[in-house]
Coordinates of C-alpha atoms in Angstrom, one line a residue:
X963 CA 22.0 13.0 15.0
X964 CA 24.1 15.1 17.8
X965 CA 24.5 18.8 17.4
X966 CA 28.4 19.8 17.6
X967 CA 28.1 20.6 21.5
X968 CA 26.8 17.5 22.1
X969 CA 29.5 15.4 20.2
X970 CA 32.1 17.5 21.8
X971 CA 30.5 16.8 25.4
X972 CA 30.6 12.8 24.1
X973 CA 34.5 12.9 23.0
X974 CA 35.7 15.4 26.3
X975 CA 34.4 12.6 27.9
X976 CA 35.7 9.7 26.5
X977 CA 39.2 11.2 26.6
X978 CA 39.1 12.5 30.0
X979 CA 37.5 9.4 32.1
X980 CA 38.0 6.6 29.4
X981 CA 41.7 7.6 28.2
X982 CA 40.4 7.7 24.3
X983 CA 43.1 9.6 22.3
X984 CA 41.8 12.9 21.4
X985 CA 42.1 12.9 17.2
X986 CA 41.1 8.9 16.9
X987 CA 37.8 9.7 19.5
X988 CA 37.0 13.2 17.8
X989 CA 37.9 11.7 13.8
X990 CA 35.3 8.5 14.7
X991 CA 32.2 11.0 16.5
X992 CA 32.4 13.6 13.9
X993 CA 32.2 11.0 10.8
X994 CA 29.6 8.9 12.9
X995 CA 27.2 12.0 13.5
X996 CA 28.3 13.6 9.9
X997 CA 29.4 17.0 11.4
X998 CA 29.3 19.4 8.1
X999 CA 32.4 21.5 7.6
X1000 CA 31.2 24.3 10.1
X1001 CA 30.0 21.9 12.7
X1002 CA 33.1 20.1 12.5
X1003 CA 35.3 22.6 12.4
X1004 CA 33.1 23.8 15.8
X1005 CA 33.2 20.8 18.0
X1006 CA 37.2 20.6 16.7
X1007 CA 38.1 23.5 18.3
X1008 CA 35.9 23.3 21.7
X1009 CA 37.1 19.7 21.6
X1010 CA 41.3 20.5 21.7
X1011 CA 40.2 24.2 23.0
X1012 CA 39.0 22.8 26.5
X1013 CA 42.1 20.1 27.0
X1014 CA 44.1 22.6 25.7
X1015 CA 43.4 24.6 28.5
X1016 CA 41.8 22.2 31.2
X1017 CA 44.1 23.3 34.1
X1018 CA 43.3 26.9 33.7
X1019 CA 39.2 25.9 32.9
X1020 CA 39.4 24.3 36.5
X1021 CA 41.3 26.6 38.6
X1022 CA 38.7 29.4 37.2
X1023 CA 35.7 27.0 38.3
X1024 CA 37.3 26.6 41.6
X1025 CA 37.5 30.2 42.2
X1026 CA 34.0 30.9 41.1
X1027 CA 31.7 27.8 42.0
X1028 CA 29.7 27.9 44.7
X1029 CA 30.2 24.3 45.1
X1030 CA 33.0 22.3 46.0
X1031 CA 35.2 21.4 43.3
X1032 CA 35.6 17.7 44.3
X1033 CA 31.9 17.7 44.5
X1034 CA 30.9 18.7 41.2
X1035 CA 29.6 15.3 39.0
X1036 CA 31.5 14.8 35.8
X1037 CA 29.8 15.3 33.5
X1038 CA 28.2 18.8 35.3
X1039 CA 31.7 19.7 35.2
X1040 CA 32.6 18.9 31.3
X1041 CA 29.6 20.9 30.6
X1042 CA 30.8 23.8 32.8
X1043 CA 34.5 23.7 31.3
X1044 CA 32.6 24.0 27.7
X1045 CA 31.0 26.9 28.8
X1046 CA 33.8 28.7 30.6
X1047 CA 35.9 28.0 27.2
X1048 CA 33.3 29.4 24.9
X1049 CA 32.9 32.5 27.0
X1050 CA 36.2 33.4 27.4
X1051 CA 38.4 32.0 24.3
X1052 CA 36.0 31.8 21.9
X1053 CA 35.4 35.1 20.5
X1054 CA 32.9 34.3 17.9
X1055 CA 30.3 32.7 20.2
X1056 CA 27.8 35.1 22.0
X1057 CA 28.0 34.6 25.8
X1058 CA 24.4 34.3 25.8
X1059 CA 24.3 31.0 23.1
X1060 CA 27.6 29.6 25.7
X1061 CA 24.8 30.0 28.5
X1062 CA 21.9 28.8 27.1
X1063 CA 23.9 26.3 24.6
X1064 CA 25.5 24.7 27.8
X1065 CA 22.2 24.6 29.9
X1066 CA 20.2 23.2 27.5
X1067 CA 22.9 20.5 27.2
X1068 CA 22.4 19.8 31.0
X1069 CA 19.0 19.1 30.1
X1070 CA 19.8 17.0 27.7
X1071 CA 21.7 14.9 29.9
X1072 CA 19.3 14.9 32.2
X1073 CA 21.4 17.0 34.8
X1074 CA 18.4 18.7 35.2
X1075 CA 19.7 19.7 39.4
X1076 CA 22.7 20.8 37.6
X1077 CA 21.3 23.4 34.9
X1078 CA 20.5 26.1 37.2
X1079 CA 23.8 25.7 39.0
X1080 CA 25.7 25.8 35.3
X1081 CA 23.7 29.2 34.1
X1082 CA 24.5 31.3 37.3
X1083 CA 28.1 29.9 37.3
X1084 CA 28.7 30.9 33.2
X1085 CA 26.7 34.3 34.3
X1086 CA 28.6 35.4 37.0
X1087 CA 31.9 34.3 35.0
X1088 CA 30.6 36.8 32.4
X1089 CA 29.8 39.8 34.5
X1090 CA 33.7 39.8 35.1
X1091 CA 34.1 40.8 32.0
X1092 CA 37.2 38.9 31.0
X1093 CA 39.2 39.3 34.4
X1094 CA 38.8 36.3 35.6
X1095 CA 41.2 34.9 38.6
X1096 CA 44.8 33.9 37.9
X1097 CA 47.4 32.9 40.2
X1098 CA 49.7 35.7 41.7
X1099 CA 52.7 35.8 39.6
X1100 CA 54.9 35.7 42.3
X1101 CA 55.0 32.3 42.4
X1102 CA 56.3 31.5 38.7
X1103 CA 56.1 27.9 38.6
X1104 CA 52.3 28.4 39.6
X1105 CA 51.7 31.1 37.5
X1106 CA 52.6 29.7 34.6
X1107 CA 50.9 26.1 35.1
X1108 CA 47.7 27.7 35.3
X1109 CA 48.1 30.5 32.3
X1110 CA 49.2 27.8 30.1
X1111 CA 47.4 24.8 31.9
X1112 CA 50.5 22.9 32.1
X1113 CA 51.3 20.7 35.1
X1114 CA 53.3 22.1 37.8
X1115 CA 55.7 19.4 37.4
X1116 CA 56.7 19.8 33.8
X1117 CA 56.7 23.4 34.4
X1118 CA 58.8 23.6 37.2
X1119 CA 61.3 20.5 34.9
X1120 CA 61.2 22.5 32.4
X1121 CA 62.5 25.8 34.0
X1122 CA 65.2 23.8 35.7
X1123 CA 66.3 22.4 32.6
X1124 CA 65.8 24.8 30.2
X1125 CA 65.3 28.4 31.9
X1126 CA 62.6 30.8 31.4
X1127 CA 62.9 32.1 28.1
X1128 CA 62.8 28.5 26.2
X1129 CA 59.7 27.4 28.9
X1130 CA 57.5 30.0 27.8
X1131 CA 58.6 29.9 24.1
X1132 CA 57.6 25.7 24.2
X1133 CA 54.8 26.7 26.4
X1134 CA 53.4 29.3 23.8
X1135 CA 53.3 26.8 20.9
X1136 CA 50.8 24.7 22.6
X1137 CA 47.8 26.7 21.8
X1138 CA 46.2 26.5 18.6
X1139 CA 46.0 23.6 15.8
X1140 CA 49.9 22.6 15.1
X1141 CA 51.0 23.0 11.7
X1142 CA 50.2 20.1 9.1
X1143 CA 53.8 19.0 7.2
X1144 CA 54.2 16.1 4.2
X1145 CA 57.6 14.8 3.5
X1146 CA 57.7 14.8 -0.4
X1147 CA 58.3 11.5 -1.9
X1148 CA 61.3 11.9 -4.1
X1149 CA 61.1 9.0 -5.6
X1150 CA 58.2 10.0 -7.1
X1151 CA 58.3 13.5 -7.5
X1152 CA 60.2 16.7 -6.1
X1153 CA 58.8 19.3 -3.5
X1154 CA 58.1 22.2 -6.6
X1155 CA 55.7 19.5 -8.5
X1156 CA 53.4 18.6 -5.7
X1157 CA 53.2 22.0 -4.2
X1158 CA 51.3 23.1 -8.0
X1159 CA 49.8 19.7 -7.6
X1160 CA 48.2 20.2 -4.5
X1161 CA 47.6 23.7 -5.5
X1162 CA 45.4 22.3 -8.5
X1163 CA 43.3 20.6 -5.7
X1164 CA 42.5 23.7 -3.5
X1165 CA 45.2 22.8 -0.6
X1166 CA 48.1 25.7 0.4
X1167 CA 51.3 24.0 0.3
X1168 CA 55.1 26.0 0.5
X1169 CA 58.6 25.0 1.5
X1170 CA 60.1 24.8 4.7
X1171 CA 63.5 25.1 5.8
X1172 CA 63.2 21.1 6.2
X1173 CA 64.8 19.3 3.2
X1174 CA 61.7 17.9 1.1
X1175 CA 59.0 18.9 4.0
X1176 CA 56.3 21.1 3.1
X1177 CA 53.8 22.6 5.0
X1178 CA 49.9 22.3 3.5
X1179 CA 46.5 23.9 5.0
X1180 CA 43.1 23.4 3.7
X1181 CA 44.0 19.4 3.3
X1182 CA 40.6 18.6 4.1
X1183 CA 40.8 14.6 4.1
X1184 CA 43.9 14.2 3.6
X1185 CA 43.5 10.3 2.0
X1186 CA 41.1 11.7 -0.2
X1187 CA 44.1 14.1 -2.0
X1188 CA 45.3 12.9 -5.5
X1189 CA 48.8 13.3 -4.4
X1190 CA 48.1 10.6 -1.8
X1191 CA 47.1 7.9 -3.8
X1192 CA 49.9 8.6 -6.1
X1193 CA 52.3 7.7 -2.8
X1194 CA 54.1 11.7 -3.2
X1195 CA 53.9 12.3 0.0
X1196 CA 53.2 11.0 3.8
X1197 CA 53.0 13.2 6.4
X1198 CA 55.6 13.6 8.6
X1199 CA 56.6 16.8 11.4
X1200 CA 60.0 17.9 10.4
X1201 CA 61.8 16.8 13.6
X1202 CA 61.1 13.2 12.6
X1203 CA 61.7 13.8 9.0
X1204 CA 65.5 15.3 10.4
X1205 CA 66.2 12.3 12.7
X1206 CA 66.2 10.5 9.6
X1207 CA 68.2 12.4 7.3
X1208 CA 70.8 12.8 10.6
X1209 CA 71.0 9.1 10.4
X1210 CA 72.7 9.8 7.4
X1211 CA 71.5 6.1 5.9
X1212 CA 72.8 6.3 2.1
X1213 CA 72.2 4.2 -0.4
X1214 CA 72.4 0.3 -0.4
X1215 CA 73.2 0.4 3.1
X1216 CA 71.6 -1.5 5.6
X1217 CA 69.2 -0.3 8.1
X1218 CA 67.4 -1.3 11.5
X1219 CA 64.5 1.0 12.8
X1220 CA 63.5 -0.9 16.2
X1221 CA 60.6 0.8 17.1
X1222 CA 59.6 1.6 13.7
X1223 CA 55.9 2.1 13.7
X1224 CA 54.2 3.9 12.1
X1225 CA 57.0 3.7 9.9
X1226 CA 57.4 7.9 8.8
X1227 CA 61.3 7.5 9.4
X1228 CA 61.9 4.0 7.8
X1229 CA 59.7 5.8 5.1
X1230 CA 62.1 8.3 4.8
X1231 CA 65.5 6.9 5.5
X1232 CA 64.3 4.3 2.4
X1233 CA 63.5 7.7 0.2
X1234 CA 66.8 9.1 1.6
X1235 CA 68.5 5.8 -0.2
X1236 CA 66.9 5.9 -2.9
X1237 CA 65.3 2.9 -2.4
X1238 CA 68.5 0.8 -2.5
X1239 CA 69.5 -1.9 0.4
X1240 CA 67.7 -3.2 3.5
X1241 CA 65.6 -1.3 5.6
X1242 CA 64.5 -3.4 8.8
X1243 CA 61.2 -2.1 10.3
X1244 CA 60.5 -3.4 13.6
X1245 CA 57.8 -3.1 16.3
X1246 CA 55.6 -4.7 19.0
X1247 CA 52.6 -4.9 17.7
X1248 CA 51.2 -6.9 14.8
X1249 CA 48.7 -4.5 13.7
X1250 CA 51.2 -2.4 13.5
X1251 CA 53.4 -4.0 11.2
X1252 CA 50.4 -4.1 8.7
X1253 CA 50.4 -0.7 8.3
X1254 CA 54.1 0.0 7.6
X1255 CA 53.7 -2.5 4.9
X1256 CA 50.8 -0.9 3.5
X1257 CA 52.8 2.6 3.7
X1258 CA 55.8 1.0 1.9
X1259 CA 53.4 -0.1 -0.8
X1260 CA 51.4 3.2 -1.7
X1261 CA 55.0 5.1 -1.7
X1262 CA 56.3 2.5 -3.6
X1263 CA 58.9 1.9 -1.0
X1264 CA 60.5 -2.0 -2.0
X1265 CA 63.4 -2.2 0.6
X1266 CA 61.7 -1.9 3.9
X1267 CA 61.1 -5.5 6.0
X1268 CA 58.7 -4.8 9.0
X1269 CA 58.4 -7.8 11.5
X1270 CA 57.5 -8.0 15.1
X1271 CA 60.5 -7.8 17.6
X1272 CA 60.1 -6.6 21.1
X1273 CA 63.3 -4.4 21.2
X1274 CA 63.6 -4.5 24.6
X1275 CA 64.2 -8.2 24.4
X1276 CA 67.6 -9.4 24.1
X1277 CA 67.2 -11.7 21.1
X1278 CA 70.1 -12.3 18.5
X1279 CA 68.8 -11.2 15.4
X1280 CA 72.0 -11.6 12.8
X1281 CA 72.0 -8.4 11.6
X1282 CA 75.1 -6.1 11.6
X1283 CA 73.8 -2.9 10.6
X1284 CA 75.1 0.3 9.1
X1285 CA 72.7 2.9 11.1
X1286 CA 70.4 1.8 13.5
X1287 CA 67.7 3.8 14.5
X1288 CA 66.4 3.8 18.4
X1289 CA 63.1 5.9 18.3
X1290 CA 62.5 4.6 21.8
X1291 CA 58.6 5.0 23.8
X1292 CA 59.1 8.3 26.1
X1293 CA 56.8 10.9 27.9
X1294 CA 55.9 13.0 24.7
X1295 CA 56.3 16.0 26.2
X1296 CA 57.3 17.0 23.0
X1297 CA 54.4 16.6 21.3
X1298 CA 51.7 18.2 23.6
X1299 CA 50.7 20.6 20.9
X1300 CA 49.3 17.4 19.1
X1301 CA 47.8 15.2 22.1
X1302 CA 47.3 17.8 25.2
X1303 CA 45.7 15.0 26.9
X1304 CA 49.0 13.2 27.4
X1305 CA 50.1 16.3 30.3
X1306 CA 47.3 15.4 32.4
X1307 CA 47.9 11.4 32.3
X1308 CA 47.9 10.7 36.3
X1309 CA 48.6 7.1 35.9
X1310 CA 51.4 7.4 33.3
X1311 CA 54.7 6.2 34.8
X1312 CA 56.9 8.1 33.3
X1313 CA 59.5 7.1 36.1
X1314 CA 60.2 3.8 34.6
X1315 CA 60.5 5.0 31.3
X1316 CA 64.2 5.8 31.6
X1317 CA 65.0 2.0 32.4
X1318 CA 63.1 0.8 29.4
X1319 CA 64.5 3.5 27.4
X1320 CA 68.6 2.5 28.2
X1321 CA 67.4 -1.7 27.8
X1322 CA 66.1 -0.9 24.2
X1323 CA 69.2 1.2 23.1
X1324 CA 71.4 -1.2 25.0
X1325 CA 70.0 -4.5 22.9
X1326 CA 69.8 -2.2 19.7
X1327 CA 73.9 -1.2 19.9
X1328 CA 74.5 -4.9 19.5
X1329 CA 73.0 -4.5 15.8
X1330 CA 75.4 -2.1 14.7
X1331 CA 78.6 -2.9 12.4
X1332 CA 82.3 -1.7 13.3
X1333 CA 82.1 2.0 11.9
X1334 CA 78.1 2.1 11.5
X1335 CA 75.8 4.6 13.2
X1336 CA 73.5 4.3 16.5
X1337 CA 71.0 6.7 16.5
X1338 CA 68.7 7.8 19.7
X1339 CA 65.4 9.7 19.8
X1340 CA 62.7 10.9 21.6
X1341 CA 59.7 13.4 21.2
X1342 CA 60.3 14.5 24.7
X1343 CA 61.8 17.7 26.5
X1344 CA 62.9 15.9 29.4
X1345 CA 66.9 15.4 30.2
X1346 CA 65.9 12.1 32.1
X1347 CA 65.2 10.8 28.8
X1348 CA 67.6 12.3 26.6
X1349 CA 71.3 13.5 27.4
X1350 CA 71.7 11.3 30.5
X1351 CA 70.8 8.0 29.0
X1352 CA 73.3 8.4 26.1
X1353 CA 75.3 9.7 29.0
X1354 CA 74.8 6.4 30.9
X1355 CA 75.1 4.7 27.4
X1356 CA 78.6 5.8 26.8
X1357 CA 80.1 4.7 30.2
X1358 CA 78.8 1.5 29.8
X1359 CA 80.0 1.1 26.4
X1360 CA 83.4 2.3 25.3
X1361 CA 83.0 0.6 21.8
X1362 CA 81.2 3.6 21.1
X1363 CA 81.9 7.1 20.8
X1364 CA 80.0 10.6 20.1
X1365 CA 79.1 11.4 16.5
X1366 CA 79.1 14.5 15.6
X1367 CA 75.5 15.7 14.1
X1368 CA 76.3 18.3 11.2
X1369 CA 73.4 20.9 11.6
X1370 CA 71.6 21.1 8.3
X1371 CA 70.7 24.9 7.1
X1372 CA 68.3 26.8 8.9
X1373 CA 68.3 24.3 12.1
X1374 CA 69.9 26.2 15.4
X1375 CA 70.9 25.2 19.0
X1376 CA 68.7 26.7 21.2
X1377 CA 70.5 25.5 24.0
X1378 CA 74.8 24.3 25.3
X1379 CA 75.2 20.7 24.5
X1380 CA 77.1 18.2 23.8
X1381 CA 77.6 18.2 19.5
X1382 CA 76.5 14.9 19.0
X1383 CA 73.6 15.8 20.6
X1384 CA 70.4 17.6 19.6
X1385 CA 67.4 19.0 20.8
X1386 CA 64.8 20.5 19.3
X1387 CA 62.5 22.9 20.3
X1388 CA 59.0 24.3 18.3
X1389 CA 60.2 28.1 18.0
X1390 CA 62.1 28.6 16.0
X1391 CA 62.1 25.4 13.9
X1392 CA 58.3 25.2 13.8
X1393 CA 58.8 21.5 14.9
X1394 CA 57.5 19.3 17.3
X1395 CA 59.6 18.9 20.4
X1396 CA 62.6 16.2 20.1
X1397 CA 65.6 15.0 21.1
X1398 CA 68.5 13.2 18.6
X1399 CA 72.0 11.8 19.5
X1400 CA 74.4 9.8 17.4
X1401 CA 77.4 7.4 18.3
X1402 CA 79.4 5.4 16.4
X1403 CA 80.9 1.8 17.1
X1404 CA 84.6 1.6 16.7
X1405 CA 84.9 -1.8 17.6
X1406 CA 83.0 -4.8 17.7

């Protein structure tokens, strides 16, 4: 079996030249090389620590290597980024073991030209003692790209669009592990029970200001918990688990969610109605479907009806809807905290996204009854994405108008806009990053 550095080396690499997701490629290694808890929890942190802070692991080794930075062989330079990380953000690693550790995992490789290369590199990095090279902070949009090891781009769009206060807060929450929520399945149990249930089984759980979403550490497997196979809980971030209770679905109404999977806000918009009317759950991919039913079933969820439908077909469907729920594909700049490897995605178009994005909510309005609800969201901080397509939206569509969203307690506008709109940022909410709108048809 691998040692933790060496699985880490295995995943880093899969994620950054293969375009593996981070948690499925690091959840498969670890299980297949059966990490123990302190391994694990090891190659974890190096794993998320270096793509957490790749751009500011590579402007470092350009500074300091002797080499060529376009000249340095991938994997040379995966093992190099480990090292750097461990010297100079992981405080409970010796610099020596991050030297020797890293060298002896050239060798391993057989980068055996490359070993001698990596130690003077990591030794020279330490005889700095910490003051390693940053950018002048004169140039801000620089600066800050390489502190936070953000893209220049999203930077520079997110100063523009949000100014400098709200850019560092958002870029601050992307270090370290994001927090672990469950929405509490009330029809099952209530938020007080399964907090002393959990409890019973060794896992922290306590309230949030989100209605019926707690927030748990020491889960361990999570599918392994009680609670779980009981169907009280799914997990959910609290953004998502808002979207859904802003949708305001009650009751025996009836329901579309047109990019549904994996089905946490059909999940709780069903919850919300108490299991009473029609949920429609739909989404591209077979697979997919599959495992909204098999979420419906262990929650004990009856109303929800997944199918495939390609909501960005315009297809009649025969459905006329009191909320319909557009959770439309966007750049996820939201949710960095949880995938980092999505801000350095070179061949994502994210250009063409806005196009799709306006098709799907166009094709979804036609689903919606005289006086029902359209909903929009996105787990992106981008304006492109958010206000100016329901901006677009409205001008080509006067049968709608703006709903107004009614803040729930404890939920804040960080920025000015529109009061049918929201977005969401991680501080203070402790959510991910998200965007919600609601209209309302007045006419058919």
């Amino acid at each position: 079996m691998k040692n933790s550095r060496e699985v880490a080396f295995d995943v880093l690499s899969k994620v950054l030249y293969d375009g593996a997701y981070s948690n499925l490629a690091l959840d498969n290694a670890v299980k297949e090389n059966n990490l123990n808890g302190l391994d694990s929890a090891f190659c974890t942190a190096l794993v998320y620590g270096v793509l957490e802070r790749l751009i500011t692991l590579d402007y470092i080794i350009r500074k300091m290597s002797s080499v060529p930075f376009r000249k340095i062989e991938k994997s040379t330079l995966i093992i190099l980024r480990m090292g750097v990380y461990q010297i100079l953000f992981m405080d409970k690693v010796p610099d020596s073991a991050a030297v020797n550790e890293s060298v002896n995992l050239a060798k391993k490789k057989k980068l055996f030209k490359s070993s001698g290369f990596i130690n003077g590199m990591l030794r020279s990095l330490i005889r700095t003692e910490g003051k390693y090279p940053v950018p002048d902070e004169s140039d801000k949009v620089r600066f800050l790209s390489v502190k936070y090891s953000c893209p220049e781009y999203l930077v520079k769009l997110w100063l523009d669009s949000y100014g400098e206060d709200i850019t560092v807060s958002v870029l601050d929450s992307l270090w370290g592990r994001p927090p672990l929520t469950m929405h509490v399945n009330t029809l099952l149990t209530d938020s007080d029970t399964l907090i002393e249930n959990l409890s019973g089984e060794g896992v922290t759980a306590e309230k949030t200001r989100f209605k019926d979403i707690i927030s748990v550490k020491n889960t361990g497997a999570v599918d392994a918990l009680k609670a779980y196979d009981l169907g009280e809980f799914f997990i959910q971030d609290a953004a998502s688990a808002l979207c859904a209770q802003i949708s305001g679905a009650k009751p025996g109404d009836i329901v579309c969610d047109v990019c549904s999977a994996p089905g946490g806000k059909s999940f709780a918009m069903s919850i919300n109605m108490e299991n009473k009317g029609e949920v429609y759950s739909f989404d591209l991919h077979p697979h997919k479907i599959k495992l909204i039913n098999a979420g419906a079933d262990r929650l004990g969820i009856s109303i929800i009806k997944a199918s495939v439908r390609d909501a960005a077909e315009d297809k009649e469907f025969g459905i006329s809807a009191d909320v319909v729920l557009c959770d439309v594909p966007c750049s996820g700049f939201g949710i960095l905290r949880r995938k980092p490897e999505i801000r350095y995605n070179k061949d994502m178009d994210y250009g063409n996204l806005p196009e799709l994005q306006l098709r799907i909510l166009e094709n979804s309005a036609k689903l919606v009854k005289a006086g029902g609800t359209l909903v929009y969201s996105t787990c992106t901080l981008n304006p492109e994405e958010n206000d100016r397509i329901i901006e677009k939206f409205l001008i080509n569509h006067p049968e709608f108008s703006k709903k107004k969203i009614d803040l729930p307690d404890g939920v804040v506008r960080k920025i000015p806009e529109d009061d049918c709109m929201l977005t969401l940022f991680p501080e203070p909410q402790g959510s991910d990053g998200f965007f919600i709108a609601t209209m309302e048809r007045s006419s058919l």
